[in-house]
PDB file of C-alpha atoms in Angstrom:
ATOM      1  CA  THR A   9      34.972  22.107 -17.849  1.00  0.00           C
ATOM      2  CA  GLY A  10      35.377  18.709 -18.780  1.00  0.00           C
ATOM      3  CA  THR A  11      38.637  16.165 -18.499  1.00  0.00           C
ATOM      4  CA  ASP A  12      39.186  12.639 -19.308  1.00  0.00           C
ATOM      5  CA  THR A  13      41.489   9.547 -18.087  1.00  0.00           C
ATOM      6  CA  GLU A  14      42.203   8.940 -21.738  1.00  0.00           C
ATOM      7  CA  ASP A  15      42.278  12.566 -23.420  1.00  0.00           C
ATOM      8  CA  GLY A  16      43.191  14.616 -20.406  1.00  0.00           C
ATOM      9  CA  THR A  17      41.557  18.488 -20.524  1.00  0.00           C
ATOM     10  CA  LEU A  18      38.800  18.146 -22.949  1.00  0.00           C
ATOM     11  CA  PRO A  19      38.052  21.080 -25.220  1.00  0.00           C
ATOM     12  CA  GLY A  20      35.076  23.317 -25.357  1.00  0.00           C
ATOM     13  CA  SER A  21      33.161  21.308 -28.423  1.00  0.00           C
ATOM     14  CA  SER A  22      33.017  18.781 -26.326  1.00  0.00           C
ATOM     15  CA  LEU A  23      31.310  20.252 -23.671  1.00  0.00           C
ATOM     16  CA  SER A  24      27.322  20.695 -23.894  1.00  0.00           C
ATOM     17  CA  TRP A  25      25.391  23.067 -21.883  1.00  0.00           C
ATOM     18  CA  SER A  26      21.016  22.254 -21.417  1.00  0.00           C
ATOM     19  CA  SER A  27      18.440  23.963 -19.261  1.00  0.00           C
ATOM     20  CA  SER A  28      15.362  21.095 -17.878  1.00  0.00           C
ATOM     21  CA  ILE A  29      13.203  23.527 -19.493  1.00  0.00           C
ATOM     22  CA  ASP A  30      14.929  24.997 -22.370  1.00  0.00           C
ATOM     23  CA  GLY A  31      16.919  22.560 -23.424  1.00  0.00           C
ATOM     24  CA  ASP A  32      20.258  22.991 -25.286  1.00  0.00           C
ATOM     25  CA  LEU A  33      22.268  26.388 -24.915  1.00  0.00           C
ATOM     26  CA  GLY A  34      25.360  25.570 -26.862  1.00  0.00           C
ATOM     27  CA  THR A  35      28.485  24.211 -26.691  1.00  0.00           C
ATOM     28  CA  GLY A  36      31.922  25.742 -25.319  1.00  0.00           C
ATOM     29  CA  THR A  37      33.994  26.116 -21.655  1.00  0.00           C
ATOM     30  CA  SER A  38      32.460  29.247 -21.380  1.00  0.00           C
ATOM     31  CA  ARG A  39      28.203  30.789 -22.242  1.00  0.00           C
ATOM     32  CA  SER A  40      26.872  34.199 -21.601  1.00  0.00           C
ATOM     33  CA  LEU A  41      23.253  34.044 -21.973  1.00  0.00           C
ATOM     34  CA  SER A  42      21.705  37.090 -22.525  1.00  0.00           C
ATOM     35  CA  GLY A  43      17.783  38.282 -20.767  1.00  0.00           C
ATOM     36  CA  GLY A  44      14.841  36.621 -22.266  1.00  0.00           C
ATOM     37  CA  VAL A  45      16.837  33.247 -23.121  1.00  0.00           C
ATOM     38  CA  LEU A  46      16.037  31.186 -19.874  1.00  0.00           C
ATOM     39  CA  SER A  47      12.392  30.891 -19.343  1.00  0.00           C
ATOM     40  CA  PRO A  48      11.289  32.033 -15.957  1.00  0.00           C
ATOM     41  CA  GLY A  49      11.621  29.289 -13.395  1.00  0.00           C
ATOM     42  CA  THR A  50      13.698  26.892 -11.720  1.00  0.00           C
ATOM     43  CA  HIS A  51      16.100  24.989 -13.946  1.00  0.00           C
ATOM     44  CA  VAL A  52      18.727  22.319 -14.061  1.00  0.00           C
ATOM     45  CA  ILE A  53      21.448  22.920 -15.767  1.00  0.00           C
ATOM     46  CA  THR A  54      23.542  20.339 -17.100  1.00  0.00           C
ATOM     47  CA  LEU A  55      26.932  20.012 -18.061  1.00  0.00           C
ATOM     48  CA  THR A  56      27.902  17.343 -20.356  1.00  0.00           C
ATOM     49  CA  ALA A  57      31.531  16.366 -21.544  1.00  0.00           C
ATOM     50  CA  THR A  58      31.747  14.024 -23.967  1.00  0.00           C
ATOM     51  CA  ASP A  59      35.505  12.062 -24.877  1.00  0.00           C
ATOM     52  CA  GLY A  60      36.914  11.348 -27.907  1.00  0.00           C
ATOM     53  CA  GLY A  61      35.292   7.350 -27.413  1.00  0.00           C
ATOM     54  CA  SER A  62      31.632   9.161 -27.132  1.00  0.00           C
ATOM     55  CA  LEU A  63      31.564   8.668 -23.394  1.00  0.00           C
ATOM     56  CA  THR A  64      30.327  10.784 -20.935  1.00  0.00           C
ATOM     57  CA  GLY A  65      30.565  12.579 -17.795  1.00  0.00           C
ATOM     58  CA  THR A  66      27.374  15.131 -16.216  1.00  0.00           C
ATOM     59  CA  ASP A  67      26.800  17.812 -13.365  1.00  0.00           C
ATOM     60  CA  GLN A  68      24.356  19.661 -12.423  1.00  0.00           C
ATOM     61  CA  ILE A  69      23.535  22.837 -10.707  1.00  0.00           C
ATOM     62  CA  SER A  70      19.841  24.055 -10.628  1.00  0.00           C
ATOM     63  CA  ILE A  71      19.320  28.009 -10.734  1.00  0.00           C
ATOM     64  CA  THR A  72      16.002  29.996 -10.789  1.00  0.00           C
ATOM     65  CA  ILE A  73      14.831  32.949 -13.403  1.00  0.00           C
ATOM     66  CA  ASN A  74      12.786  35.392 -11.807  1.00  0.00           C
ATOM     67  CA  ALA A  75      10.188  37.402 -14.335  1.00  0.00           C
ATOM     68  CA  ASN A  76      10.254  40.526 -12.710  1.00  0.00           C
ATOM     69  CA  VAL A  77       7.079  42.281 -14.288  1.00  0.00           C
ATOM     70  CA  SER A  78       7.881  46.192 -14.652  1.00  0.00           C
ATOM     71  CA  PRO A  79       5.429  48.262 -12.422  1.00  0.00           C
ATOM     72  CA  THR A  80       2.573  49.933 -13.745  1.00  0.00           C
ATOM     73  CA  ALA A  81       2.546  54.057 -13.178  1.00  0.00           C
ATOM     74  CA  GLY A  82      -0.757  56.394 -13.951  1.00  0.00           C
ATOM     75  CA  ILE A  83      -1.091  60.235 -12.951  1.00  0.00           C
ATOM     76  CA  THR A  84      -4.867  61.378 -11.661  1.00  0.00           C
ATOM     77  CA  SER A  85      -3.296  64.915 -11.326  1.00  0.00           C
ATOM     78  CA  PRO A  86      -2.648  67.366 -13.118  1.00  0.00           C
ATOM     79  CA  SER A  87      -4.791  66.677 -15.740  1.00  0.00           C
ATOM     80  CA  ASN A  88      -3.103  67.019 -19.311  1.00  0.00           C
ATOM     81  CA  ASN A  89      -2.285  69.908 -21.435  1.00  0.00           C
ATOM     82  CA  SER A  90      -3.515  71.720 -17.887  1.00  0.00           C
ATOM     83  CA  VAL A  91      -2.206  75.972 -17.475  1.00  0.00           C
ATOM     84  CA  HIS A  92      -1.363  76.905 -13.992  1.00  0.00           C
ATOM     85  CA  ALA A  93      -0.562  80.722 -12.963  1.00  0.00           C
ATOM     86  CA  ALA A  94       2.807  80.921 -11.640  1.00  0.00           C
ATOM     87  CA  ASP A  95       1.733  82.172  -8.455  1.00  0.00           C
ATOM     88  CA  GLY A  96      -0.451  79.451  -7.614  1.00  0.00           C
ATOM     89  CA  SER A  97       0.241  75.750  -6.563  1.00  0.00           C
ATOM     90  CA  ILE A  98       0.219  72.151  -8.773  1.00  0.00           C
ATOM     91  CA  SER A  99      -1.012  69.077  -7.364  1.00  0.00           C
ATOM     92  CA  LEU A 100       0.421  66.173  -8.325  1.00  0.00           C
ATOM     93  CA  ALA A 101      -1.458  62.638  -7.427  1.00  0.00           C
ATOM     94  CA  GLY A 102      -0.856  59.386  -9.179  1.00  0.00           C
ATOM     95  CA  SER A 103      -0.852  55.829  -8.268  1.00  0.00           C
ATOM     96  CA  GLY A 104       1.884  52.335  -8.682  1.00  0.00           C
ATOM     97  CA  ASN A 105       1.110  49.056  -8.739  1.00  0.00           C
ATOM     98  CA  ASP A 106       3.781  45.970  -9.630  1.00  0.00           C
ATOM     99  CA  SER A 107       1.963  42.104 -10.256  1.00  0.00           C
ATOM    100  CA  GLU A 108       5.069  40.897  -7.341  1.00  0.00           C
ATOM    101  CA  ASP A 109       5.146  43.602  -4.273  1.00  0.00           C
ATOM    102  CA  GLY A 110       1.518  45.007  -5.001  1.00  0.00           C
ATOM    103  CA  PRO A 111       0.308  48.587  -4.401  1.00  0.00           C
ATOM    104  CA  LEU A 112       3.873  50.934  -4.479  1.00  0.00           C
ATOM    105  CA  THR A 113       4.164  53.878  -2.218  1.00  0.00           C
ATOM    106  CA  GLY A 114       6.749  56.333  -1.278  1.00  0.00           C
ATOM    107  CA  ASP A 115       9.926  56.574  -2.036  1.00  0.00           C
ATOM    108  CA  ALA A 116       9.065  54.072  -5.063  1.00  0.00           C
ATOM    109  CA  LEU A 117       7.238  56.888  -6.426  1.00  0.00           C
ATOM    110  CA  VAL A 118       9.072  59.816  -7.959  1.00  0.00           C
ATOM    111  CA  TRP A 119       7.437  62.761  -9.696  1.00  0.00           C
ATOM    112  CA  THR A 120      10.185  64.315 -12.160  1.00  0.00           C
ATOM    113  CA  SER A 121       9.752  67.925 -14.116  1.00  0.00           C
ATOM    114  CA  SER A 122      11.318  67.635 -18.153  1.00  0.00           C
ATOM    115  CA  ARG A 123      12.739  71.228 -16.859  1.00  0.00           C
ATOM    116  CA  ASP A 124      13.428  71.147 -13.240  1.00  0.00           C
ATOM    117  CA  GLY A 125      14.001  68.054 -12.150  1.00  0.00           C
ATOM    118  CA  GLU A 126      12.942  65.671  -9.119  1.00  0.00           C
ATOM    119  CA  LEU A 127       9.764  67.285  -7.310  1.00  0.00           C
ATOM    120  CA  GLY A 128       9.687  64.389  -5.023  1.00  0.00           C
ATOM    121  CA  LYS A 129       8.554  61.342  -3.624  1.00  0.00           C
ATOM    122  CA  GLY A 130       5.084  59.089  -2.945  1.00  0.00           C
ATOM    123  CA  ALA A 131       1.275  59.579  -4.479  1.00  0.00           C
ATOM    124  CA  ASN A 132       0.795  63.215  -3.451  1.00  0.00           C
ATOM    125  CA  VAL A 133       2.922  65.910  -3.997  1.00  0.00           C
ATOM    126  CA  THR A 134       2.745  69.443  -3.577  1.00  0.00           C
ATOM    127  CA  VAL A 135       4.570  71.980  -5.750  1.00  0.00           C
ATOM    128  CA  SER A 136       4.664  75.973  -5.510  1.00  0.00           C
ATOM    129  CA  ALA A 137       4.310  77.196  -9.225  1.00  0.00           C
ATOM    130  CA  SER A 138       6.688  80.072  -8.464  1.00  0.00           C
ATOM    131  CA  GLY A 139       9.569  77.034  -7.878  1.00  0.00           C
ATOM    132  CA  LEU A 140       9.132  76.014 -11.259  1.00  0.00           C
ATOM    133  CA  THR A 141      10.637  77.457 -14.766  1.00  0.00           C
ATOM    134  CA  PRO A 142       8.235  79.295 -16.303  1.00  0.00           C
ATOM    135  CA  GLY A 143       6.291  77.347 -19.431  1.00  0.00           C
ATOM    136  CA  ALA A 144       5.742  74.038 -21.034  1.00  0.00           C
ATOM    137  CA  HIS A 145       6.905  71.006 -19.010  1.00  0.00           C
ATOM    138  CA  THR A 146       6.470  67.068 -19.134  1.00  0.00           C
ATOM    139  CA  ILE A 147       5.691  66.179 -16.075  1.00  0.00           C
ATOM    140  CA  THR A 148       6.189  62.712 -15.010  1.00  0.00           C
ATOM    141  CA  LEU A 149       5.969  59.399 -12.244  1.00  0.00           C
ATOM    142  CA  THR A 150       8.519  56.648 -12.518  1.00  0.00           C
ATOM    143  CA  ALA A 151       7.475  53.720 -10.000  1.00  0.00           C
ATOM    144  CA  THR A 152      10.346  51.323  -9.292  1.00  0.00           C
ATOM    145  CA  ASP A 153       9.603  48.080  -7.777  1.00  0.00           C
ATOM    146  CA  SER A 154      12.076  46.079  -5.513  1.00  0.00           C
ATOM    147  CA  GLY A 155      13.449  44.376  -8.722  1.00  0.00           C
ATOM    148  CA  SER A 156      14.537  47.729  -9.590  1.00  0.00           C
ATOM    149  CA  SER A 157      12.028  47.211 -12.607  1.00  0.00           C
ATOM    150  CA  THR A 158       9.965  50.759 -13.989  1.00  0.00           C
ATOM    151  CA  GLY A 159       7.459  51.592 -15.225  1.00  0.00           C
ATOM    152  CA  THR A 160       5.871  55.762 -16.455  1.00  0.00           C
ATOM    153  CA  ALA A 161       3.338  57.405 -16.555  1.00  0.00           C
ATOM    154  CA  SER A 162       3.509  61.553 -18.260  1.00  0.00           C
ATOM    155  CA  VAL A 163       1.813  64.825 -18.908  1.00  0.00           C
ATOM    156  CA  ASN A 164       2.180  67.628 -20.097  1.00  0.00           C
ATOM    157  CA  ILE A 165       1.684  70.954 -18.370  1.00  0.00           C
ATOM    158  CA  THR A 166       2.566  74.855 -18.681  1.00  0.00           C
ATOM    159  CA  VAL A 167       3.697  77.543 -16.219  1.00  0.00           C
ATOM    160  CA  ASN A 168       1.552  80.296 -16.655  1.00  0.00           C
ATOM    161  CA  GLN A 169       2.757  83.532 -15.731  1.00  0.00           C
ATOM    162  CA  ARG A 170       0.231  86.760 -15.029  1.00  0.00           C
ATOM    163  CA  PRO A 171       0.391  89.170 -17.360  1.00  0.00           C
ATOM    164  CA  THR A 172       0.592  92.738 -15.913  1.00  0.00           C
ATOM    165  CA  ALA A 173      -2.259  95.471 -16.856  1.00  0.00           C
ATOM    166  CA  ASN A 174      -1.591  99.328 -17.169  1.00  0.00           C
ATOM    167  CA  ILE A 175      -3.661 102.210 -17.189  1.00  0.00           C
ATOM    168  CA  SER A 176      -3.197 105.216 -18.903  1.00  0.00           C
ATOM    169  CA  SER A 177      -5.889 107.545 -19.681  1.00  0.00           C
ATOM    170  CA  PRO A 178      -7.432 108.227 -17.198  1.00  0.00           C
ATOM    171  CA  SER A 179      -5.598 109.197 -14.915  1.00  0.00           C
ATOM    172  CA  ASP A 180      -6.507 108.362 -11.245  1.00  0.00           C
ATOM    173  CA  GLY A 181      -9.122 110.333  -9.197  1.00  0.00           C
ATOM    174  CA  ALA A 182     -10.263 112.148 -12.935  1.00  0.00           C
ATOM    175  CA  GLU A 183     -13.661 114.219 -13.360  1.00  0.00           C
ATOM    176  CA  PHE A 184     -15.428 114.659 -15.988  1.00  0.00           C
ATOM    177  CA  PHE A 185     -19.083 116.258 -16.936  1.00  0.00           C
ATOM    178  CA  TYR A 186     -21.721 114.093 -17.299  1.00  0.00           C
ATOM    179  CA  ASP A 187     -21.580 114.730 -21.014  1.00  0.00           C
ATOM    180  CA  ALA A 188     -18.402 114.733 -21.841  1.00  0.00           C
ATOM    181  CA  ALA A 189     -16.264 111.845 -23.429  1.00  0.00           C
ATOM    182  CA  VAL A 190     -14.367 109.868 -21.664  1.00  0.00           C
ATOM    183  CA  THR A 191     -11.598 108.032 -23.200  1.00  0.00           C
ATOM    184  CA  LEU A 192      -9.910 104.611 -21.770  1.00  0.00           C
ATOM    185  CA  SER A 193      -6.502 103.342 -22.820  1.00  0.00           C
ATOM    186  CA  GLY A 194      -4.343 101.291 -20.914  1.00  0.00           C
ATOM    187  CA  SER A 195      -1.585  98.226 -22.333  1.00  0.00           C
ATOM    188  CA  GLY A 196      -1.044  94.602 -21.285  1.00  0.00           C
ATOM    189  CA  ASP A 197       2.134  92.653 -21.446  1.00  0.00           C
ATOM    190  CA  ASP A 198       2.756  88.964 -20.756  1.00  0.00           C
ATOM    191  CA  PRO A 199       5.875  87.330 -20.025  1.00  0.00           C
ATOM    192  CA  GLU A 200       5.201  84.777 -22.002  1.00  0.00           C
ATOM    193  CA  ASP A 201       3.360  86.346 -24.643  1.00  0.00           C
ATOM    194  CA  GLY A 202       4.575  89.751 -24.737  1.00  0.00           C
ATOM    195  CA  ALA A 203       2.051  92.732 -25.093  1.00  0.00           C
ATOM    196  CA  LEU A 204      -0.826  92.705 -25.408  1.00  0.00           C
ATOM    197  CA  SER A 205      -3.904  94.100 -27.266  1.00  0.00           C
ATOM    198  CA  GLY A 206      -7.248  93.759 -29.052  1.00  0.00           C
ATOM    199  CA  ALA A 207      -9.807  91.113 -27.227  1.00  0.00           C
ATOM    200  CA  SER A 208      -6.699  90.372 -24.464  1.00  0.00           C
TER     201      SER A 208
END
């Protein structure tokens, strides 16, 4: 606000804002500055009130803008586009680092699946593949720093259920003469691929 002995309450057009680092910030009784407008560092914010006779009065405050750089995340396991048997386990290993906080650990590292949600927290997590939905997943590691900024890394994996095999001929325990022909017949079926044939 600005007030003057002769003019009374001054309108917004008579009030100008400035920063000791970034200079002119505009006029008005209120200014809303979006993120990134003020540079990192300690600013002296000055409000200058100008009356009808061009005389001025000022008020000042100090504020600090922290440059919270987003952390980085990296995944070392599993490898991208890897395939994992549904009855096995999957080792999740990764790291997070922040320019302000340094290495991130524990709850600051969260693993998620695009299909099954959160899988665990920490740099190393072992997941039972049987607990994951069969098929394609995007596995994401999210690193969060103390300022709530985040960084992510992702890999794609496939959880593959084992196929089944069935021998229809000959029957178990069958006996044949040495010079007789033996016909082997069977089938294979896979939850993802359906009926298997030929080289499979």
